[in-house]
Amino acid sequence: MRKIILLFTCMFGISVFSQIKVLKNESLVEIGKDNSVGLYKKENNFTINYQDLNTANLNTFRSFSFQNLNGDVSGLYELITNGFINAPESNIVLELPNDIIELHYEKNYGQPTVQFIQYINKNKKYVGKSQFLTRKQVDKIFGRANGKSALYDKPATMHNINAAKSSGTASTAAPTSNGKDKKQENN
């Protein structure tokens, strides 16, 4: 009888304190990345990851996420790039579902740059800051330089990526940016 109770206790203890669960593998697609700032897509959610320069520990990475409901990713890109053309007098404040983001524009070595300032959980006490980004870096992060901006509205699933690889056909079209070809951009 003692052995049965001991066996029952051991089996119950293992099932109660189990810590490892197998989760469904969901696809994460990198849209673009430059240094320590990157834009990623998971289904219809977009996440910007960055290394927090506002902490003493330089290994601190932060992120903020939003959904692409009404072309919000393209809208954010346009908002950022318009700030390079006409620098706003103060920070542009954006309210996301979980955070408040400010776009801080500043000239560094005569070149306009932007910095993400994140108020984590909408609390002004907890602030994260990204590195300053140039227009070229923003283009790279938002996938404008590599043609991945076409993924904004497409579903990001591993099935679609594998189907494209196995189709046997290759596209000869070069990605363009704002209707310009690469020769015009370099000049």
XYZ file of C-alpha atoms in Angstrom, residues 30-146:
117
model
C 12.504 40.034 -40.705
C 11.477 43.016 -42.826
C 14.716 44.910 -42.310
C 17.513 45.489 -39.839
C 20.363 47.938 -39.435
C 22.841 47.662 -36.568
C 20.740 47.260 -33.438
C 17.314 48.280 -34.815
C 15.051 45.905 -36.734
C 11.484 45.561 -37.973
C 9.819 42.140 -37.766
C 6.438 40.777 -38.825
C 4.414 38.002 -37.228
C 1.027 37.527 -38.886
C -0.413 41.089 -38.917
C 1.670 42.332 -35.966
C 4.793 44.375 -36.521
C 7.528 44.767 -33.928
C 10.442 47.169 -33.831
C 13.343 45.858 -31.727
C 16.194 48.108 -30.668
C 19.136 48.171 -28.316
C 18.289 50.474 -25.409
C 20.964 53.148 -25.121
C 19.256 54.604 -22.051
C 20.451 51.792 -19.740
C 23.872 51.163 -18.268
C 23.709 47.575 -19.526
C 24.217 47.727 -23.297
C 22.786 44.224 -23.674
C 19.262 45.495 -22.992
C 16.976 45.147 -25.988
C 13.478 46.602 -26.046
C 10.626 46.417 -28.500
C 7.259 47.912 -29.292
C 4.527 46.377 -31.411
C 1.512 47.454 -33.406
C -0.868 46.036 -35.993
C -0.987 47.036 -39.633
C -4.693 47.921 -39.557
C -4.992 50.773 -42.067
C -1.543 50.659 -43.620
C 0.000 51.758 -40.311
C 3.467 50.437 -41.223
C 3.581 52.490 -44.417
C 2.089 55.437 -42.525
C 4.794 55.238 -39.862
C 7.474 55.069 -42.550
C 6.013 58.122 -44.315
C 5.740 60.014 -41.020
C 9.389 59.303 -40.200
C 10.703 60.180 -43.666
C 8.644 63.392 -43.819
C 10.412 64.434 -40.613
C 13.727 64.236 -42.449
C 12.439 66.686 -45.073
C 10.682 69.108 -42.714
C 12.079 68.626 -39.220
C 9.335 69.117 -36.621
C 9.903 71.699 -33.894
C 9.140 69.172 -31.145
C 8.937 65.394 -30.812
C 6.133 63.584 -32.642
C 4.160 61.566 -30.079
C 2.511 58.276 -31.080
C 0.243 56.254 -28.809
C 0.387 52.499 -29.315
C -1.750 49.925 -27.499
C 0.916 49.311 -24.819
C 3.439 52.122 -25.152
C 3.962 55.742 -26.079
C 6.585 56.384 -28.749
C 8.196 59.709 -29.513
C 10.057 60.421 -32.719
C 12.932 62.706 -31.778
C 14.659 64.470 -34.691
C 18.122 65.911 -34.392
C 20.965 66.858 -36.717
C 24.134 64.837 -36.187
C 27.171 66.038 -38.119
C 24.834 68.111 -40.287
C 22.699 65.109 -41.251
C 19.073 64.771 -40.072
C 18.487 61.740 -37.835
C 15.594 60.265 -35.877
C 15.514 58.419 -32.570
C 12.752 56.254 -31.081
C 11.966 57.159 -27.472
C 9.709 54.588 -25.840
C 7.701 55.154 -22.676
C 7.272 51.541 -21.632
C 3.713 50.642 -20.610
C 2.831 54.341 -21.033
C 4.830 55.132 -17.893
C 7.111 58.184 -18.066
C 9.445 56.579 -15.469
C 10.535 53.757 -17.783
C 12.147 55.126 -20.912
C 13.986 53.315 -23.692
C 15.948 55.054 -26.458
C 17.191 53.699 -29.747
C 20.265 54.833 -31.608
C 19.927 57.806 -33.964
C 18.979 56.666 -37.465
C 19.652 58.291 -40.830
C 17.242 58.196 -43.777
C 19.255 55.401 -45.373
C 19.055 53.311 -42.192
C 15.284 53.895 -41.913
C 14.874 52.749 -45.539
C 16.806 49.579 -44.721
C 14.829 48.870 -41.524
C 11.451 49.333 -43.241
C 12.477 47.044 -46.114
C 12.604 49.752 -48.764
C 16.230 48.952 -49.653
C 15.751 45.170 -49.985
